[in-house]
Structures are given as structure tokens and as C-alpha cells.
PDB file of C-alpha atoms in Angstrom:
ATOM      1  CA  MET Z   1      24.270 -34.031  -3.205  1.00  0.00           C
ATOM      2  CA  ARG Z   2      21.059 -32.613  -1.771  1.00  0.00           C
ATOM      3  CA  PHE Z   3      18.357 -30.797  -3.668  1.00  0.00           C
ATOM      4  CA  THR Z   4      18.065 -27.023  -3.441  1.00  0.00           C
ATOM      5  CA  LYS Z   5      16.109 -25.747  -0.484  1.00  0.00           C
ATOM      6  CA  PRO Z   6      13.991 -22.592  -0.773  1.00  0.00           C
ATOM      7  CA  ARG Z   7      15.541 -21.173   2.407  1.00  0.00           C
ATOM      8  CA  ASP Z   8      19.002 -21.238   0.782  1.00  0.00           C
ATOM      9  CA  LEU Z   9      17.694 -19.288  -2.201  1.00  0.00           C
ATOM     10  CA  LEU Z  10      15.824 -16.883   0.065  1.00  0.00           C
ATOM     11  CA  ALA Z  11      18.943 -16.207   2.149  1.00  0.00           C
ATOM     12  CA  ALA Z  12      21.051 -15.518  -0.956  1.00  0.00           C
ATOM     13  CA  GLY Z  13      18.357 -13.240  -2.368  1.00  0.00           C
ATOM     14  CA  LEU Z  14      17.974 -11.280   0.854  1.00  0.00           C
ATOM     15  CA  ILE Z  15      21.701 -10.707   1.205  1.00  0.00           C
ATOM     16  CA  ALA Z  16      22.012  -9.592  -2.424  1.00  0.00           C
ATOM     17  CA  GLY Z  17      18.987  -7.327  -2.068  1.00  0.00           C
ATOM     18  CA  LEU Z  18      20.326  -5.656   1.049  1.00  0.00           C
ATOM     19  CA  LEU Z  19      23.735  -5.109  -0.532  1.00  0.00           C
ATOM     20  CA  ALA Z  20      22.242  -3.685  -3.745  1.00  0.00           C
ATOM     21  CA  HIS Z  21      19.936  -1.384  -1.787  1.00  0.00           C
ATOM     22  CA  LEU Z  22      22.812  -0.181   0.400  1.00  0.00           C
ATOM     23  CA  LEU Z  23      24.989   0.484  -2.658  1.00  0.00           C
ATOM     24  CA  LEU Z  24      22.214   2.494  -4.272  1.00  0.00           C
ATOM     25  CA  ARG Z  25      21.630   4.538  -1.115  1.00  0.00           C
ATOM     26  CA  LEU Z  26      25.307   5.443  -1.073  1.00  0.00           C
ATOM     27  CA  ALA Z  27      25.971   6.127  -4.758  1.00  0.00           C
ATOM     28  CA  TYR Z  28      22.776   6.240  -6.851  1.00  0.00           C
ATOM     29  CA  ASP Z  29      23.289   9.822  -8.006  1.00  0.00           C
ATOM     30  CA  THR Z  30      26.699   8.940  -9.512  1.00  0.00           C
ATOM     31  CA  LEU Z  31      25.608   5.786 -11.375  1.00  0.00           C
ATOM     32  CA  PRO Z  32      24.587   5.781 -15.048  1.00  0.00           C
ATOM     33  CA  PRO Z  33      21.036   4.669 -15.915  1.00  0.00           C
ATOM     34  CA  LEU Z  34      20.545   0.925 -15.929  1.00  0.00           C
ATOM     35  CA  PRO Z  35      19.994  -0.735 -19.320  1.00  0.00           C
ATOM     36  CA  THR Z  36      16.323  -1.618 -19.752  1.00  0.00           C
ATOM     37  CA  PHE Z  37      16.975  -5.206 -20.765  1.00  0.00           C
ATOM     38  CA  ALA Z  38      19.936  -5.889 -18.472  1.00  0.00           C
ATOM     39  CA  GLY Z  39      18.069  -8.767 -16.837  1.00  0.00           C
ATOM     40  CA  PHE Z  40      17.097 -10.327 -20.159  1.00  0.00           C
ATOM     41  CA  THR Z  41      20.188 -12.558 -20.139  1.00  0.00           C
ATOM     42  CA  LEU Z  42      18.668 -14.405 -17.206  1.00  0.00           C
ATOM     43  CA  LEU Z  43      15.659 -15.238 -19.357  1.00  0.00           C
ATOM     44  CA  VAL Z  44      17.926 -16.723 -22.022  1.00  0.00           C
ATOM     45  CA  ILE Z  45      19.525 -18.986 -19.406  1.00  0.00           C
ATOM     46  CA  ALA Z  46      16.043 -19.934 -18.176  1.00  0.00           C
ATOM     47  CA  VAL Z  47      15.026 -21.013 -21.678  1.00  0.00           C
ATOM     48  CA  VAL Z  48      18.176 -23.160 -21.977  1.00  0.00           C
ATOM     49  CA  ASP Z  49      17.377 -24.754 -18.609  1.00  0.00           C
ATOM     50  CA  LEU Z  50      13.798 -25.477 -19.699  1.00  0.00           C
ATOM     51  CA  VAL Z  51      14.822 -27.055 -22.998  1.00  0.00           C
ATOM     52  CA  LEU Z  52      17.359 -29.224 -21.201  1.00  0.00           C
ATOM     53  CA  ALA Z  53      14.806 -30.155 -18.522  1.00  0.00           C
ATOM     54  CA  PHE Z  54      12.200 -31.398 -20.978  1.00  0.00           C
ATOM     55  CA  SER Z  55      14.819 -33.285 -22.981  1.00  0.00           C
ATOM     56  CA  LEU Z  56      16.295 -34.973 -19.931  1.00  0.00           C
ATOM     57  CA  ARG Z  57      12.917 -35.698 -18.373  1.00  0.00           C
ATOM     58  CA  ALA Z  58      11.854 -37.794 -21.341  1.00  0.00           C
ATOM     59  CA  ARG Z  59      15.162 -39.644 -21.355  1.00  0.00           C
ATOM     60  CA  ILE Z  60      15.244 -40.246 -17.592  1.00  0.00           C
ATOM     61  CA  GLN Z  61      11.680 -41.586 -17.656  1.00  0.00           C
ATOM     62  CA  ARG Z  62      12.821 -43.921 -20.465  1.00  0.00           C
ATOM     63  CA  ARG Z  63      10.138 -42.899 -22.908  1.00  0.00           C
ATOM     64  CA  PRO Z  64      10.143 -44.853 -26.172  1.00  0.00           C
ATOM     65  CA  GLY Z  65      12.484 -43.497 -28.804  1.00  0.00           C
ATOM     66  CA  THR Z  66      14.816 -41.751 -26.342  1.00  0.00           C
ATOM     67  CA  ALA Z  67      18.357 -42.686 -25.427  1.00  0.00           C
ATOM     68  CA  PRO Z  68      19.136 -43.337 -21.775  1.00  0.00           C
ATOM     69  CA  VAL Z  69      20.904 -40.604 -19.825  1.00  0.00           C
ATOM     70  CA  GLN Z  70      24.457 -41.172 -18.723  1.00  0.00           C
ATOM     71  CA  PRO Z  71      24.885 -40.575 -14.962  1.00  0.00           C
ATOM     72  CA  LEU Z  72      27.548 -37.918 -15.537  1.00  0.00           C
ATOM     73  CA  THR Z  73      25.200 -36.014 -17.867  1.00  0.00           C
ATOM     74  CA  ALA Z  74      22.490 -36.007 -15.215  1.00  0.00           C
ATOM     75  CA  ALA Z  75      24.978 -34.864 -12.564  1.00  0.00           C
ATOM     76  CA  ARG Z  76      26.123 -32.009 -14.786  1.00  0.00           C
ATOM     77  CA  ALA Z  77      22.518 -30.984 -15.386  1.00  0.00           C
ATOM     78  CA  VAL Z  78      21.857 -30.947 -11.631  1.00  0.00           C
ATOM     79  CA  ALA Z  79      24.981 -28.816 -11.101  1.00  0.00           C
ATOM     80  CA  LEU Z  80      23.751 -26.413 -13.794  1.00  0.00           C
ATOM     81  CA  ALA Z  81      20.324 -26.306 -12.151  1.00  0.00           C
ATOM     82  CA  LYS Z  82      21.763 -25.558  -8.719  1.00  0.00           C
ATOM     83  CA  ALA Z  83      24.019 -22.826 -10.102  1.00  0.00           C
ATOM     84  CA  SER Z  84      21.166 -21.331 -12.126  1.00  0.00           C
ATOM     85  CA  SER Z  85      18.779 -21.259  -9.177  1.00  0.00           C
ATOM     86  CA  LEU Z  86      21.402 -19.600  -6.990  1.00  0.00           C
ATOM     87  CA  LEU Z  87      22.183 -17.044  -9.701  1.00  0.00           C
ATOM     88  CA  GLY Z  88      18.463 -16.388 -10.115  1.00  0.00           C
ATOM     89  CA  ALA Z  89      18.010 -15.879  -6.386  1.00  0.00           C
ATOM     90  CA  ILE Z  90      20.960 -13.499  -6.131  1.00  0.00           C
ATOM     91  CA  MET Z  91      19.824 -11.487  -9.132  1.00  0.00           C
ATOM     92  CA  ALA Z  92      16.188 -11.444  -7.995  1.00  0.00           C
ATOM     93  CA  GLY Z  93      17.364 -10.057  -4.679  1.00  0.00           C
ATOM     94  CA  ALA Z  94      19.599  -7.481  -6.323  1.00  0.00           C
ATOM     95  CA  TRP Z  95      16.880  -6.329  -8.743  1.00  0.00           C
ATOM     96  CA  ALA Z  96      14.367  -6.249  -5.893  1.00  0.00           C
ATOM     97  CA  GLY Z  97      16.795  -4.036  -3.966  1.00  0.00           C
ATOM     98  CA  VAL Z  98      16.941  -1.695  -6.967  1.00  0.00           C
ATOM     99  CA  LEU Z  99      13.152  -1.753  -7.255  1.00  0.00           C
ATOM    100  CA  ILE Z 100      12.665  -0.957  -3.575  1.00  0.00           C
ATOM    101  CA  TYR Z 101      15.101   1.942  -3.871  1.00  0.00           C
ATOM    102  CA  VAL Z 102      13.810   3.524  -7.089  1.00  0.00           C
ATOM    103  CA  LEU Z 103      10.083   3.378  -6.282  1.00  0.00           C
ATOM    104  CA  PRO Z 104      10.157   6.163  -3.673  1.00  0.00           C
ATOM    105  CA  VAL Z 105      12.816   8.333  -5.396  1.00  0.00           C
ATOM    106  CA  ARG Z 106      11.201   8.576  -8.837  1.00  0.00           C
ATOM    107  CA  GLY Z 107      10.545  12.285  -8.299  1.00  0.00           C
ATOM    108  CA  GLU Z 108      14.071  13.089  -7.140  1.00  0.00           C
ATOM    109  CA  PHE Z 109      16.089  11.518  -9.974  1.00  0.00           C
ATOM    110  CA  GLU Z 110      15.260  11.450 -13.679  1.00  0.00           C
ATOM    111  CA  ALA Z 111      16.927   8.072 -14.073  1.00  0.00           C
ATOM    112  CA  ALA Z 112      14.708   6.495 -11.414  1.00  0.00           C
ATOM    113  CA  ASP Z 113      11.707   6.280 -13.775  1.00  0.00           C
ATOM    114  CA  HIS Z 114      13.843   4.499 -16.360  1.00  0.00           C
ATOM    115  CA  ASP Z 115      15.491   2.283 -13.754  1.00  0.00           C
ATOM    116  CA  LEU Z 116      12.072   1.229 -12.480  1.00  0.00           C
ATOM    117  CA  GLY Z 117      11.411  -0.540 -15.792  1.00  0.00           C
ATOM    118  CA  SER Z 118      14.852  -2.123 -15.717  1.00  0.00           C
ATOM    119  CA  ALA Z 119      14.262  -3.421 -12.197  1.00  0.00           C
ATOM    120  CA  ILE Z 120      10.883  -4.917 -13.119  1.00  0.00           C
ATOM    121  CA  VAL Z 121      12.354  -6.686 -16.160  1.00  0.00           C
ATOM    122  CA  GLY Z 122      15.243  -7.942 -13.999  1.00  0.00           C
ATOM    123  CA  VAL Z 123      13.019  -9.302 -11.239  1.00  0.00           C
ATOM    124  CA  VAL Z 124      10.690 -11.071 -13.685  1.00  0.00           C
ATOM    125  CA  CYS Z 125      13.578 -12.654 -15.605  1.00  0.00           C
ATOM    126  CA  ALA Z 126      15.339 -13.717 -12.396  1.00  0.00           C
ATOM    127  CA  VAL Z 127      12.173 -15.355 -11.049  1.00  0.00           C
ATOM    128  CA  ALA Z 128      11.761 -17.155 -14.395  1.00  0.00           C
ATOM    129  CA  LEU Z 129      15.339 -18.433 -14.061  1.00  0.00           C
ATOM    130  CA  ILE Z 130      14.678 -19.722 -10.550  1.00  0.00           C
ATOM    131  CA  GLY Z 131      11.573 -21.563 -11.730  1.00  0.00           C
ATOM    132  CA  ALA Z 132      13.315 -23.084 -14.754  1.00  0.00           C
ATOM    133  CA  ALA Z 133      16.318 -24.156 -12.677  1.00  0.00           C
ATOM    134  CA  LEU Z 134      14.165 -25.799 -10.024  1.00  0.00           C
ATOM    135  CA  TRP Z 135      12.215 -27.585 -12.760  1.00  0.00           C
ATOM    136  CA  LEU Z 136      15.475 -28.835 -14.314  1.00  0.00           C
ATOM    137  CA  GLU Z 137      16.605 -30.090 -10.926  1.00  0.00           C
ATOM    138  CA  HIS Z 138      13.248 -31.824 -10.422  1.00  0.00           C
ATOM    139  CA  CYS Z 139      13.448 -33.456 -13.862  1.00  0.00           C
ATOM    140  CA  CYS Z 140      16.825 -34.973 -12.994  1.00  0.00           C
ATOM    141  CA  ARG Z 141      15.471 -36.970 -10.063  1.00  0.00           C
ATOM    142  CA  THR Z 142      15.791 -40.695 -10.426  1.00  0.00           C
ATOM    143  CA  PRO Z 143      12.379 -42.261 -11.090  1.00  0.00           C
ATOM    144  CA  LYS Z 144      11.098 -44.880  -8.701  1.00  0.00           C
ATOM    145  CA  ASP Z 145      11.606 -48.336 -10.091  1.00  0.00           C
ATOM    146  CA  SER Z 146       8.232 -50.057 -10.357  1.00  0.00           C
ATOM    147  CA  ARG Z 147       9.941 -53.447 -10.599  1.00  0.00           C
ATOM    148  CA  GLN Z 148      11.213 -53.323  -7.007  1.00  0.00           C
ATOM    149  CA  ASP Z 149       9.254 -55.229  -4.367  1.00  0.00           C
ATOM    150  CA  GLY Z 150       7.562 -53.398  -1.512  1.00  0.00           C
TER     151      GLY Z 150
END
């Protein structure tokens, strides 16, 4: 398993952003207003990732008073981190597509002013999820063994 590369996240975000922007160009006037805190769920997942990261980091570094991490637990945490970072990238792209669409049309549609706030909350929460997921993935790296020669 390889660690997440920024270009993979960027590609997923760009594709999601283009699709969201295209969908809005085609059907924005028929859509209901977006909930202001629709992206807040991403922040909840980010907090879970952060708590898990700090817990696992201490255990992987074998700090005193912590139980060692089972390999399967670490593998599951890495899988969660990879899925979370991909979800964050897709949602950041989608919310950025909404943001790019609603900024210029605020005068044309009443809902665009409201949706601007929703898009900002969504982008911020998605970026927080990406950061937390990448930190979790980083915390699951195997430490270098200082007992090895050379």
C-alpha cells in the first residue's frame, strides 16, 4: 500500500468541482437552497480522524503507558485515512465548484447569497478533513528502529 499523493487528491477534487459546477450551470434555478451546515459532517469525521491519529501515534511510538498497536488496527486506520482524504478532496472540489458558481450570480438568484455561506462552510470543513486524514496516515507510519545497524 502506498501513501496518498497530493496529485491524486487534486485530480479527484478537480473532477468533482467541474461536475458540480456543470450541474449548477444546468439546473441551479430548480434546486432548493443548500443547508448552511451541510459540510459540517466532514468536520465531525475530521475530529474522529484527529483523535484516532493522536491515540495511534503514541501507541506506535511505544510511549510509556500505552499498549502496542496490532498491525491490523494500523492497516484499518490507514484505510480510513485514505478514504477520508479522498472524500475530503471530492467534497472540497464539489463545494469549490458551488462557490465558483454562486459568487458571480449572487444578484440573479436570491438563494445564491445563502448558498455562498454554505459553500464556504463546506470548503473549510472539507479542507479540515483532508488535513486530519493526511495526519492520521502520517501517524500510522512505522517508526525507524534505532536498534538496527547502519
